[in-house]
Amino acid sequence: MSISKASHQSNDDSLTATDRIVQQIEESNYISRDLSWLKFNYRVLDQAKHIDRSIFDRLKFLAITSSNLDEFCTIRLGSLYNYLDYGKERFDYNGLREEPFRKLLLLETQKFYKDQNDYYVNRLKPLFLKNGFSIVSYNELSLENTHKVNDYFNKTIYPMLTPMVFDSYHTFPVLMNNRLLFGVVTKNANDHHNLQKVSFIQVPQNLPRFYEIPEDDVIQFVPIEEVISNNIHNLFRNVEIVSANLFRINRNGDFTLEESEDIESNFLEDLKRKLKTRRSGRVVRLETMEDPDPWMMRLLKIQWDLDEHNIFYVPKESMLDFSGLHQIIGHKEFKTKRFHSPDPIKPLNFPEHGTRDLFEVLKERDILLHHPYNSMEPVLDLIEKAADDPYTLSIKVTLYRVARESRITAALLRAAENGKHVSVLFEVKARFDEENNLREAQRLQKAGCFVIYGVGNLKTHTKLCLIVRKEEEDKVYRYVHLSSGNYNEATARLYVDIGLLTTKEIYANDVSEFFNVITGHSQPSTYRNLITSPRDMRIQLCNLIRREAENARNGIQAGVVMKMNSLQDKELIDELFAASQAGVQVKLIVRGMCCLRPGRKGVSENIEVTSIVGEYLEHSRIYYFHNSGSPKVYIGSADAMVRSFDRRIESLFLLDDEFLKKQAVNNLRYNLKDNVNAYTMKEDGTYVIKELNGEPNFNIHKEFYNVTREIVSSAKLF
């Protein structure tokens, strides 16, 4: 913990409230989900500290931490406020009640925020000039450039601004979430009561964050807030401007307590209403430049029911909202200075990619794809060919997040126009992609696709595709794709995911049955190679762990290796604890939050936790069980979280091809071997960079481009 440890005394009465909180956290076998997430964002911030990266890539990671923190406040802090505002009782994993935990969580978030700003100001900003750009204030501009900026304000910005006054005649305006805002405090000399008023101005989000001024060897970027602040007098004629204060807010965007039980009733309209609620939900965090007007701050605290824990102050040398840096990071002038992925390699068991018809190859063998090291093109090719192919009868697919100009949805539209039966389960509740998903789903529906907008109050997170082709007179083939990743060709170049292409009947039967369950009212008796939720995923995974524990107790070699985004489910954690105590070696690769405390004497001595954070976002989920030397390996969409097991439609699939199983084993082996992107979780919940121990650097984000069949064939974990 970053809270200072108390020297615990035997007499509980002598402990301060802070001491008790620290003691309670340290004694728990579980790590707080939210505090663990903050540790993850520190690991992302660490990426901005790599001096071997260009300044643009370092700023990219800084911008990611800013977006991450916005989502954290909107959803996780928002969820906590659901309990506080609705008077619901809540205990965190470490046993803290809602109000003490709120203060602790905001204290830790404040610390991260300070570290983030300090690093930007002291370490990154001094590097700008020698890299060909600078972020300049209005007062630093030459006279000529000042005229340019003022002209830009008058012609472009000024017509878009709308001051919204709050006084006894005007209600408090609804200020937008995650938007730069000005609170302008004014006085009227003719007002005998000399009363102050505040007007709010929302900075247009469809304008660039910076006004660009190309010079001979440096591009000057002038923040839009500087342009507005220095011209704000144009909006307030004949009144005195007391202060102009830049700030920003995060609103509660979590709907957990508001979800309707009868969600089938007019669901689309309900979703649209909730999207509007996100824009006007309660404020949970207020960011402001340091030294704001105290009168305005008192007003905002009262209006939004905030205290100092919710207020985040930005140093004048820094900037509000680092995600605005993407304009500089992505600038065409710096294209050659940013990280570019190597060209993808061909899948190990599909070296003919690009020279043979995929439909024919899949009749011969299964193909395992590992993105971004393998291109997503085989999946896109399969769906695009099926859309135009006269032999294709139907396409069924689950969509969670799609690219803005999605080739997948374009192919599905063509398929429907070509008379194919197209069924799409489009998860319009995918967080922050709701509006794009809703728009795409309605396009598909209008084209004649059978569109299912989610299943009841469950979120459909599984990634499955089923293509049915009648290729001979009486011969029908079913082509199946199962994956951990979204059908999104943009993120497939940045996210590490794993997927299977197959025509095997054992998979086709399971997936066909699964589609009948999620689109109809079928209740399957059993699946052969699928584990699904909310049906039985938790119990099946726990049973597999129990089997390893039983083997260990009987003197048989046992082992569990799991790779996932997040580990939070207490029941599964308890099974891992029991397995550790039985002597099972448990190795966990958890990118983000991990609520399991490893290495605790008598509890989790045989459990180690690694986190991989680097150039690519680790997104694949792989579950390995030693099974007396005949490993069971599952891949799929599910993390080990309560929401994944109870409130989502998820699937994991068993690999049955021996070579593909070896590929997955090698995937885990490489992750455990990485000593460049890897962090080791300590018993106290902190993370340290993995030690080299005299070994050469091993960076999986490079090494996976060099994998061969020979390397895979020799892969072992235990």
XYZ file of C-alpha atoms in Angstrom:
718
model
C 0.000 0.000 0.000
C 1.151 3.544 -0.582
C -0.496 4.519 2.699
C 2.193 4.784 5.324
C 2.215 1.610 7.410
C 1.276 2.047 11.020
C 3.346 0.516 13.748
C 0.604 -1.783 14.966
C 0.201 -2.004 18.700
C -1.333 -4.790 20.695
C -3.927 -2.503 22.263
C -6.524 -1.747 19.560
C -7.721 1.289 21.532
C -4.390 3.025 20.895
C -4.736 2.741 17.108
C -5.849 5.736 15.089
C -8.586 5.394 12.474
C -5.926 5.365 9.735
C -3.955 2.689 11.599
C -7.051 0.497 11.801
C -7.726 0.874 8.083
C -4.142 -0.066 7.219
C -4.245 -3.015 9.625
C -7.571 -4.224 8.206
C -6.212 -4.057 4.646
C -3.006 -5.882 5.556
C -4.815 -8.655 7.420
C -7.222 -9.452 4.589
C -6.322 -12.299 2.212
C -7.959 -10.313 -0.568
C -6.776 -7.165 -2.317
C -9.254 -4.361 -2.973
C -10.370 -4.435 -6.605
C -10.208 -0.651 -6.933
C -6.886 -0.202 -5.166
C -5.457 -2.996 -7.313
C -6.686 -1.190 -10.414
C -4.796 1.947 -9.365
C -1.639 -0.174 -9.136
C -2.324 -1.272 -12.709
C -2.524 2.344 -13.878
C 0.838 2.945 -12.205
C 2.242 0.153 -14.384
C 0.863 1.939 -17.441
C 2.426 5.187 -16.211
C 5.699 3.255 -15.923
C 5.605 2.802 -19.700
C 5.864 6.590 -20.084
C 9.108 6.426 -18.106
C 10.957 4.177 -20.575
C 13.702 6.415 -21.914
C 14.317 4.046 -24.846
C 10.896 5.043 -26.227
C 10.351 8.194 -28.267
C 8.738 11.151 -26.525
C 5.606 10.526 -28.626
C 5.241 6.953 -27.410
C 5.890 8.061 -23.841
C 3.169 10.699 -24.170
C 0.873 8.013 -25.622
C 1.106 6.005 -22.419
C 0.591 9.134 -20.325
C -2.557 9.871 -22.337
C -3.736 6.289 -21.766
C -3.385 6.694 -17.992
C -5.571 9.793 -18.240
C -8.307 8.006 -20.203
C -8.039 5.040 -17.830
C -8.526 7.305 -14.832
C -11.582 8.914 -16.426
C -13.164 5.495 -16.910
C -12.190 4.438 -13.397
C -13.856 7.489 -11.857
C -16.903 7.246 -14.108
C -17.525 3.541 -13.463
C -15.779 2.342 -10.302
C -16.027 5.556 -8.258
C -19.483 6.023 -9.768
C -20.478 2.552 -8.588
C -19.321 3.359 -5.056
C -21.452 6.513 -5.105
C -24.470 4.426 -6.087
C -24.173 2.828 -2.666
C -23.471 6.107 -0.888
C -26.223 8.097 -2.599
C -28.855 5.361 -2.392
C -28.031 4.424 1.209
C -26.958 0.893 0.241
C -24.545 -1.034 2.446
C -21.267 -2.026 0.809
C -18.164 -3.790 2.091
C -14.999 -3.701 0.035
C -12.943 -6.891 -0.355
C -10.750 -5.723 2.517
C -13.806 -5.282 4.750
C -14.027 -1.471 4.681
C -17.457 0.161 4.707
C -18.452 2.560 1.925
C -17.521 5.936 3.514
C -14.074 5.000 4.910
C -13.336 3.289 1.620
C -14.429 6.372 -0.363
C -11.896 8.518 1.490
C -9.150 5.924 1.110
C -9.855 5.413 -2.585
C -9.889 9.134 -3.355
C -6.719 9.649 -1.302
C -4.917 6.984 -3.356
C -6.352 8.388 -6.610
C -5.141 11.861 -5.630
C -1.655 10.463 -5.073
C -1.622 8.862 -8.508
C -2.864 12.110 -10.053
C -0.041 14.064 -8.419
C 2.583 11.547 -9.570
C 1.162 11.683 -13.090
C 1.337 15.491 -13.269
C 4.763 15.679 -11.631
C 6.231 13.303 -14.193
C 4.731 15.243 -17.091
C 6.005 18.599 -15.814
C 9.475 17.541 -14.659
C 10.454 14.725 -17.016
C 8.458 14.860 -20.237
C 7.783 18.524 -20.898
C 11.509 19.497 -20.906
C 12.003 17.108 -23.880
C 9.481 18.773 -26.184
C 11.662 21.399 -27.886
C 14.459 19.078 -28.908
C 11.832 16.782 -30.440
C 10.450 19.469 -32.720
C 7.452 20.861 -30.845
C 6.390 22.895 -27.858
C 3.187 23.576 -25.966
C 3.137 27.329 -25.539
C 0.989 29.658 -23.503
C -0.718 32.662 -25.047
C 1.715 35.040 -23.355
C 4.703 33.357 -25.006
C 3.470 34.031 -28.549
C 5.053 36.539 -30.872
C 2.939 39.519 -31.904
C 2.306 37.960 -35.316
C 1.219 34.654 -33.830
C -0.940 36.389 -31.244
C -2.861 37.962 -34.127
C -3.277 34.530 -35.755
C -4.610 33.026 -32.542
C -7.010 35.911 -31.940
C -8.254 35.652 -35.514
C -8.861 31.916 -34.985
C -10.828 32.717 -31.854
C -12.966 35.385 -33.520
C -13.757 33.403 -36.666
C -14.000 29.824 -35.373
C -14.261 29.531 -31.603
C -16.288 32.599 -30.613
C -19.407 31.706 -32.630
C -19.495 28.272 -30.965
C -19.326 29.428 -27.338
C -22.437 29.794 -25.205
C -22.084 31.301 -21.714
C -24.692 29.836 -19.348
C -25.311 32.016 -16.299
C -26.430 30.619 -12.976
C -28.348 33.020 -10.738
C -31.747 33.422 -9.109
C -33.382 33.601 -12.560
C -31.490 30.746 -14.260
C -31.259 27.129 -13.130
C -27.899 25.440 -12.802
C -26.935 24.198 -16.280
C -26.172 20.566 -17.093
C -22.426 20.555 -17.705
C -21.038 17.793 -19.881
C -18.954 14.877 -18.674
C -15.207 14.788 -19.523
C -15.338 18.187 -21.231
C -13.140 21.233 -20.639
C -15.256 23.869 -18.878
C -14.836 27.475 -17.827
C -16.490 28.937 -14.770
C -16.409 32.713 -15.226
C -17.186 34.776 -12.116
C -18.442 38.276 -12.907
C -19.767 41.420 -11.197
C -21.862 44.259 -12.552
C -20.740 47.741 -11.458
C -24.365 48.955 -11.705
C -25.562 46.276 -9.291
C -25.932 48.061 -5.942
C -25.758 44.750 -4.091
C -22.417 44.024 -5.782
C -23.429 40.376 -6.209
C -21.186 37.920 -8.013
C -22.534 35.598 -10.655
C -20.999 32.625 -12.379
C -21.382 31.706 -16.042
C -20.291 28.380 -17.460
C -18.776 27.866 -20.903
C -18.264 24.426 -22.422
C -15.261 24.178 -24.713
C -16.457 22.634 -28.013
C -15.313 19.014 -28.238
C -15.327 19.019 -32.053
C -12.443 21.507 -32.233
C -8.767 20.463 -31.982
C -7.312 20.666 -28.490
C -4.420 22.751 -29.817
C -4.088 25.538 -32.357
C -1.038 24.653 -34.440
C 1.581 27.187 -35.535
C 4.338 25.680 -37.742
C 7.666 27.454 -37.349
C 10.975 26.714 -39.097
C 11.993 23.730 -36.994
C 9.358 23.630 -34.256
C 5.586 23.247 -34.265
C 3.985 25.391 -31.594
C 0.821 23.974 -30.038
C -1.373 26.538 -28.292
C -3.977 24.936 -25.985
C -7.527 25.902 -26.890
C -8.186 26.827 -23.261
C -5.389 29.432 -23.516
C -6.975 30.896 -26.633
C -10.386 31.125 -24.974
C -9.128 32.355 -21.608
C -7.274 35.277 -23.176
C -10.239 36.274 -25.309
C -12.999 35.554 -22.833
C -13.695 39.253 -22.278
C -15.385 39.247 -25.692
C -18.223 37.200 -24.219
C -18.851 39.472 -21.229
C -19.479 43.063 -22.272
C -19.778 45.835 -19.693
C -19.286 43.583 -16.673
C -16.237 42.972 -14.529
C -14.618 39.544 -14.898
C -13.501 38.535 -11.416
C -11.983 35.211 -12.494
C -12.010 32.661 -15.304
C -11.523 29.135 -13.999
C -10.784 26.067 -16.104
C -12.146 22.778 -14.773
C -13.478 19.394 -15.789
C -15.823 16.831 -14.245
C -16.366 13.058 -14.181
C -19.959 11.949 -13.711
C -21.269 8.635 -12.456
C -21.686 6.365 -15.481
C -22.447 3.125 -13.636
C -26.037 1.912 -13.817
C -25.729 -1.103 -11.520
C -28.485 -0.106 -9.096
C -30.695 1.385 -11.784
C -30.901 -1.632 -14.102
C -34.517 -2.548 -14.625
C -35.581 -6.101 -13.805
C -37.952 -5.927 -16.767
C -35.191 -4.946 -19.156
C -36.931 -6.566 -22.136
C -39.585 -3.861 -21.991
C -38.712 -1.287 -24.633
C -35.038 -2.004 -24.096
C -33.624 0.245 -26.811
C -35.461 3.294 -25.533
C -34.323 2.393 -22.013
C -30.711 2.303 -23.188
C -31.028 5.692 -24.900
C -32.417 7.126 -21.668
C -29.477 5.749 -19.700
C -26.998 7.262 -22.127
C -28.586 10.627 -21.377
C -28.365 9.838 -17.652
C -24.624 9.317 -18.054
C -24.435 12.900 -19.309
C -26.264 14.227 -16.255
C -25.319 11.720 -13.528
C -23.905 12.854 -10.218
C -20.434 14.391 -10.261
C -17.810 12.180 -8.596
C -14.610 14.054 -9.450
C -13.789 17.676 -10.241
C -10.424 18.575 -11.795
C -9.404 22.206 -11.746
C -6.315 24.275 -12.357
C -4.713 25.218 -9.050
C -5.891 28.318 -7.163
C -9.466 28.406 -8.488
C -11.892 31.084 -7.369
C -12.910 30.086 -3.797
C -16.410 31.550 -4.191
C -17.065 29.433 -7.291
C -15.611 26.315 -5.677
C -17.907 26.657 -2.659
C -20.838 26.941 -5.037
C -19.820 23.829 -7.015
C -19.213 21.776 -3.871
C -22.686 22.585 -2.597
C -24.324 22.055 -5.993
C -22.693 18.662 -6.567
C -22.342 17.509 -2.932
C -18.543 17.283 -3.049
C -15.796 17.699 -0.490
C -12.044 18.243 -0.816
C -11.491 14.515 -1.438
C -13.287 14.910 -4.790
C -11.279 17.946 -5.930
C -8.144 17.322 -8.007
C -5.802 20.290 -8.515
C -3.612 20.627 -11.605
C -0.329 22.586 -11.401
C -0.178 25.635 -13.670
C 2.811 24.095 -15.500
C 0.745 21.026 -16.370
C -2.442 20.619 -18.381
C -5.960 19.384 -17.813
C -6.756 16.049 -19.502
C -3.671 14.416 -20.989
C -5.808 12.554 -23.545
C -5.707 15.814 -25.515
C -2.063 15.006 -26.274
C -3.216 12.533 -28.943
C -3.309 15.463 -31.393
C 0.462 15.846 -30.961
C 1.177 12.106 -30.717
C -0.664 11.386 -33.968
C 0.606 14.426 -35.894
C 1.726 13.587 -39.426
C 5.075 15.355 -38.881
C 6.020 12.848 -36.186
C 4.788 9.695 -37.895
C 8.246 8.188 -38.329
C 9.101 8.781 -34.667
C 6.290 6.635 -33.236
C 6.272 2.904 -32.575
C 5.162 0.820 -35.545
C 4.384 -2.872 -35.240
C 6.422 -5.254 -37.369
C 4.582 -6.955 -40.207
C 2.557 -9.906 -38.890
C 3.873 -13.407 -39.445
C 1.881 -16.243 -40.982
C 0.130 -18.615 -38.564
C 2.317 -21.644 -37.787
C -0.199 -24.113 -39.156
C -1.361 -21.905 -42.018
C 1.857 -20.980 -43.857
C -0.127 -20.956 -47.121
C -2.043 -17.836 -46.047
C -2.565 -15.720 -49.139
C -2.056 -18.583 -51.603
C -4.778 -21.094 -50.710
C -8.514 -20.874 -50.203
C -9.232 -20.756 -46.475
C -12.458 -22.735 -46.826
C -10.451 -25.634 -48.258
C -7.635 -25.412 -45.696
C -10.073 -25.532 -42.769
C -11.451 -28.828 -44.035
C -7.945 -30.217 -43.488
C -6.924 -28.677 -40.169
C -7.671 -26.179 -37.419
C -5.860 -22.833 -37.312
C -4.886 -20.965 -34.139
C -4.409 -17.212 -34.585
C -2.376 -15.116 -32.169
C -2.942 -11.398 -32.738
C -1.277 -9.010 -33.454
C 1.609 -11.355 -34.329
C -0.764 -13.046 -36.769
C -2.971 -10.804 -38.860
C -6.749 -10.786 -38.426
C -7.032 -11.109 -42.210
C -7.975 -14.826 -42.166
C -11.045 -14.019 -40.037
C -11.965 -11.017 -42.170
C -11.385 -13.032 -45.356
C -13.607 -15.834 -44.128
C -16.537 -13.544 -43.323
C -16.096 -11.369 -46.429
C -15.900 -14.410 -48.736
C -18.912 -15.940 -47.038
C -20.884 -12.731 -47.630
C -20.377 -12.936 -51.415
C -20.118 -16.698 -51.757
C -23.068 -18.445 -53.509
C -22.648 -21.569 -51.343
C -23.064 -19.746 -48.030
C -26.434 -20.281 -46.397
C -26.075 -18.376 -43.140
C -23.765 -16.365 -40.901
C -24.217 -16.049 -37.146
C -21.946 -13.817 -35.070
C -21.696 -12.069 -31.708
C -20.414 -8.487 -31.851
C -19.188 -6.574 -28.798
C -16.960 -3.774 -30.091
C -16.458 -3.089 -33.801
C -14.219 -0.654 -35.668
C -15.671 2.689 -36.764
C -15.522 1.721 -40.435
C -16.002 -1.965 -39.740
C -15.254 -4.500 -42.478
C -17.210 -7.044 -40.441
C -20.459 -5.079 -40.423
C -19.927 -4.119 -44.086
C -19.626 -7.831 -44.958
C -22.728 -8.699 -42.938
C -24.682 -5.985 -44.757
C -23.583 -7.446 -48.107
C -24.476 -10.942 -46.964
C -28.005 -9.841 -46.082
C -28.349 -8.039 -49.419
C -27.157 -11.233 -51.149
C -29.956 -13.217 -49.542
C -27.987 -14.997 -46.818
C -29.571 -15.564 -43.439
C -27.617 -13.294 -41.092
C -28.068 -13.411 -37.314
C -26.184 -10.878 -35.218
C -26.173 -10.690 -31.455
C -25.027 -7.089 -31.094
C -24.137 -6.133 -27.547
C -25.312 -2.554 -27.406
C -24.409 -2.360 -23.696
C -20.648 -2.508 -24.418
C -19.385 0.280 -22.172
C -18.679 3.595 -23.940
C -19.364 1.989 -27.338
C -23.121 1.950 -26.840
C -23.934 4.691 -29.329
C -21.706 3.336 -32.100
C -23.001 -0.205 -31.520
C -26.617 0.942 -31.494
C -26.128 2.781 -34.779
C -24.408 -0.197 -36.441
C -27.002 -2.651 -35.136
C -29.855 -0.581 -36.549
C -28.092 -0.433 -39.938
C -27.866 -4.222 -39.969
C -31.496 -4.597 -38.961
C -32.669 -2.288 -41.726
C -30.681 -4.369 -44.238
C -32.599 -7.486 -43.240
C -30.309 -9.050 -40.649
C -31.867 -10.750 -37.660
C -30.461 -8.596 -34.852
C -30.658 -9.436 -31.155
C -29.917 -6.463 -28.926
C -28.443 -8.364 -26.003
C -30.015 -11.071 -23.878
C -32.134 -9.832 -20.979
C -30.098 -8.148 -18.282
C -26.951 -10.065 -19.264
C -24.124 -8.539 -21.262
C -23.010 -10.707 -24.198
C -19.215 -10.728 -24.107
C -18.477 -14.024 -25.860
C -16.819 -13.921 -29.312
C -18.232 -16.522 -31.710
C -18.936 -16.824 -35.421
C -20.661 -19.658 -37.307
C -20.791 -19.850 -41.117
C -22.891 -22.553 -42.809
C -22.062 -23.534 -46.423
C -23.679 -26.130 -48.670
C -20.770 -27.064 -50.912
C -21.845 -30.350 -52.453
C -25.235 -31.801 -53.201
C -25.760 -33.170 -49.708
C -22.673 -31.921 -47.903
C -22.934 -28.987 -45.486
C -19.854 -27.577 -43.757
C -19.913 -25.378 -40.674
C -16.988 -22.964 -40.263
C -16.469 -21.767 -36.714
C -14.407 -18.969 -35.181
C -13.988 -18.750 -31.393
C -11.841 -16.036 -29.841
C -10.816 -13.974 -26.848
C -10.870 -10.782 -28.926
C -13.465 -8.529 -30.471
C -14.347 -8.544 -34.163
C -12.487 -5.284 -34.511
C -9.748 -5.010 -37.113
C -8.402 -1.779 -35.587
C -7.771 -3.105 -32.070
C -6.523 -6.447 -33.460
C -3.316 -4.594 -34.406
C -2.781 -3.454 -30.800
C -4.450 -6.066 -28.574
C -2.953 -9.478 -27.870
C -5.717 -12.023 -28.497
C -6.029 -15.653 -29.448
C -8.629 -17.348 -31.632
C -9.462 -20.667 -33.292
C -10.733 -21.354 -36.815
C -12.170 -24.834 -37.293
C -14.708 -27.014 -39.106
C -14.674 -29.821 -36.529
C -18.139 -31.068 -35.692
C -17.425 -31.100 -31.967
C -16.995 -27.289 -32.015
C -19.699 -26.679 -34.633
C -22.276 -28.599 -32.592
C -21.411 -26.715 -29.408
C -21.482 -23.303 -31.098
C -24.738 -24.064 -32.946
C -26.291 -25.102 -29.650
C -24.922 -22.010 -27.930
C -26.444 -19.700 -30.555
C -29.789 -21.450 -30.043
C -29.477 -20.697 -26.332
C -28.657 -17.021 -26.704
C -31.063 -16.272 -29.563
C -33.904 -18.562 -28.573
C -35.113 -20.510 -25.541
C -33.002 -23.658 -25.688
C -31.527 -25.268 -22.559
C -28.694 -27.609 -23.629
C -28.006 -30.677 -21.528
C -24.259 -30.518 -22.099
C -21.494 -29.068 -24.245
C -18.490 -31.102 -25.361
C -15.811 -28.422 -25.658
C -17.484 -25.277 -24.324
C -17.717 -23.914 -20.801
C -20.278 -21.111 -20.631
C -21.585 -18.516 -18.233
C -23.782 -17.648 -16.519
C -24.544 -21.387 -16.711
C -21.632 -23.236 -15.137
C -18.289 -21.561 -15.854
C -17.394 -20.844 -12.236
C -18.176 -24.348 -11.000
C -16.377 -26.030 -13.899
C -13.222 -23.959 -13.429
C -13.355 -24.589 -9.668
C -13.735 -28.321 -10.310
C -10.683 -28.295 -12.573
C -8.673 -26.553 -9.818
C -9.975 -29.049 -7.233
C -8.803 -31.915 -9.432
C -5.277 -30.441 -9.434
C -5.418 -30.115 -5.641
C -6.514 -33.740 -5.323
C -3.653 -34.860 -7.580
C -1.171 -32.908 -5.469
C -2.477 -34.520 -2.275
C -2.024 -37.930 -3.924
C 1.587 -37.175 -4.848
C 0.833 -36.618 -8.546
C 2.431 -33.609 -10.228
C -0.094 -30.788 -10.457
C -0.136 -27.251 -11.788
C -2.416 -24.393 -12.801
C -1.481 -21.504 -15.107
C -4.044 -18.834 -15.927
C -3.730 -15.749 -18.109
C -6.450 -13.110 -17.945
C -7.178 -9.406 -17.710
C -8.606 -9.447 -14.185
C -8.980 -11.806 -11.228
C -11.694 -10.853 -8.763
C -14.102 -13.746 -8.084
C -13.797 -14.808 -4.421
C -14.997 -18.388 -4.940
C -12.351 -19.054 -7.563
C -9.701 -17.264 -5.486
C -10.565 -19.473 -2.513
C -10.140 -22.579 -4.697
C -6.723 -21.316 -5.760
C -5.826 -20.768 -2.093
C -6.910 -24.344 -1.290
C -4.909 -25.689 -4.244
C -1.825 -23.783 -3.090
C -2.194 -25.237 0.391
C -2.451 -28.727 -1.174
C 0.906 -28.147 -2.892
C -0.242 -27.142 -6.379
C 2.075 -24.733 -8.204
C -0.193 -21.874 -9.355
C 1.111 -19.303 -11.816
C -1.165 -16.392 -12.666
C -0.610 -13.852 -15.440
C -3.048 -11.035 -14.659
C -2.626 -7.817 -16.624
C -4.950 -5.587 -14.610
C -6.535 -5.857 -11.201
C -5.871 -8.911 -9.063
C -7.763 -9.397 -5.788
C -5.785 -12.509 -4.815
C -2.950 -11.922 -2.376
C -0.018 -14.182 -3.397
C 2.822 -15.542 -1.295
C 1.051 -15.366 2.086
C 2.334 -17.960 4.539
C -0.159 -20.757 5.065
C -2.543 -19.309 2.484
C -0.956 -18.750 -0.915
C 2.716 -19.678 -0.639
C 2.622 -21.603 -3.932
C 0.936 -18.835 -5.930
C 2.852 -16.298 -7.999
C 1.260 -13.411 -9.900
C 2.809 -11.720 -12.925
C 1.480 -8.717 -14.811
C 2.537 -7.990 -18.399
C 2.195 -4.346 -19.441
C 3.968 -3.123 -22.551
C 3.618 -1.995 -26.137
C 0.603 -4.237 -26.793
C -2.433 -4.602 -24.572
C -2.597 -8.165 -23.257
C -6.206 -9.274 -23.795
C -6.117 -13.061 -24.261
C -7.500 -15.469 -21.680
C -5.910 -18.916 -21.375
C -6.646 -21.437 -18.604
C -4.199 -24.348 -18.235
C -4.608 -27.389 -15.958
C -1.798 -29.969 -15.803
C -4.265 -32.889 -15.489
C -1.704 -35.588 -14.623
C 0.449 -34.794 -17.656
C -2.409 -34.648 -20.168
C -3.085 -30.893 -20.047
C -6.489 -29.311 -20.472
C -6.209 -25.872 -22.075
C -9.161 -23.507 -22.412
C -9.237 -20.228 -24.337
C -11.983 -17.640 -24.571
C -13.532 -14.343 -23.617
C -13.941 -14.629 -19.840
C -11.947 -13.165 -16.989
C -12.268 -14.642 -13.509
C -14.706 -11.997 -12.292
C -18.115 -12.063 -10.648
C -19.574 -10.177 -13.607
C -18.069 -12.688 -16.063
C -19.503 -15.680 -14.207
C -22.893 -14.262 -13.156
C -23.872 -11.293 -15.314
C -22.359 -11.977 -18.725
C -22.753 -14.460 -21.522
C -19.218 -15.802 -21.861
C -17.547 -18.886 -23.268
C -14.293 -20.760 -22.921
C -13.404 -23.511 -25.396
C -11.187 -26.541 -24.933
C -8.330 -27.030 -27.393
C -8.282 -30.634 -28.631
C -5.617 -30.457 -31.356
C -2.260 -31.406 -29.813
C -0.164 -28.938 -31.803
C -2.549 -26.038 -31.131
C -2.513 -26.987 -27.463
C 1.291 -26.772 -27.584
C 0.969 -23.301 -29.124
C -1.158 -22.166 -26.171
C 1.293 -23.750 -23.721
C 4.170 -21.935 -25.401
C 2.149 -18.725 -25.192
C 1.948 -19.119 -21.415
C 5.603 -20.198 -21.196
C 6.734 -17.048 -23.015
C 4.574 -14.865 -20.754
C 6.190 -16.389 -17.681
C 9.646 -15.968 -19.233
C 9.220 -12.264 -20.122
C 11.549 -10.028 -18.109
C 11.060 -6.749 -19.985
C 7.317 -6.080 -19.690
C 6.733 -8.198 -16.571
C 5.928 -7.092 -13.029
C 5.811 -9.397 -10.014
C 3.053 -8.912 -7.467
C 4.223 -8.935 -3.859
C 2.321 -10.190 -0.835
C 1.394 -6.623 0.189
C -0.311 -5.954 -3.159
C 2.472 -3.826 -4.643
C 4.242 -4.661 -7.905
C 7.929 -4.632 -8.727
C 9.644 -4.927 -12.095
C 10.687 -8.529 -12.635
C 14.365 -9.098 -11.927
C 16.658 -10.214 -14.764
C 18.672 -12.586 -12.536
C 21.521 -12.543 -15.039
C 19.321 -13.681 -17.908
C 19.215 -11.863 -21.260
C 16.261 -9.621 -22.049
C 13.197 -11.550 -23.171
C 10.437 -9.315 -24.554
C 7.371 -11.288 -25.653
C 6.166 -8.382 -27.774
C 9.204 -9.075 -29.937
C 9.804 -12.788 -29.381
C 6.371 -13.901 -30.578
C 7.338 -12.684 -34.063
C 10.102 -15.315 -34.065
C 8.174 -18.381 -32.903
C 8.735 -21.548 -34.938
C 7.108 -24.980 -35.008
C 10.238 -26.399 -33.364
C 9.986 -23.956 -30.434
C 6.296 -24.768 -29.974
C 6.841 -28.529 -30.154
C 9.188 -28.435 -27.141
C 6.960 -26.191 -24.988
C 6.352 -27.325 -21.394
C 5.131 -25.581 -18.257
C 5.808 -28.204 -15.575
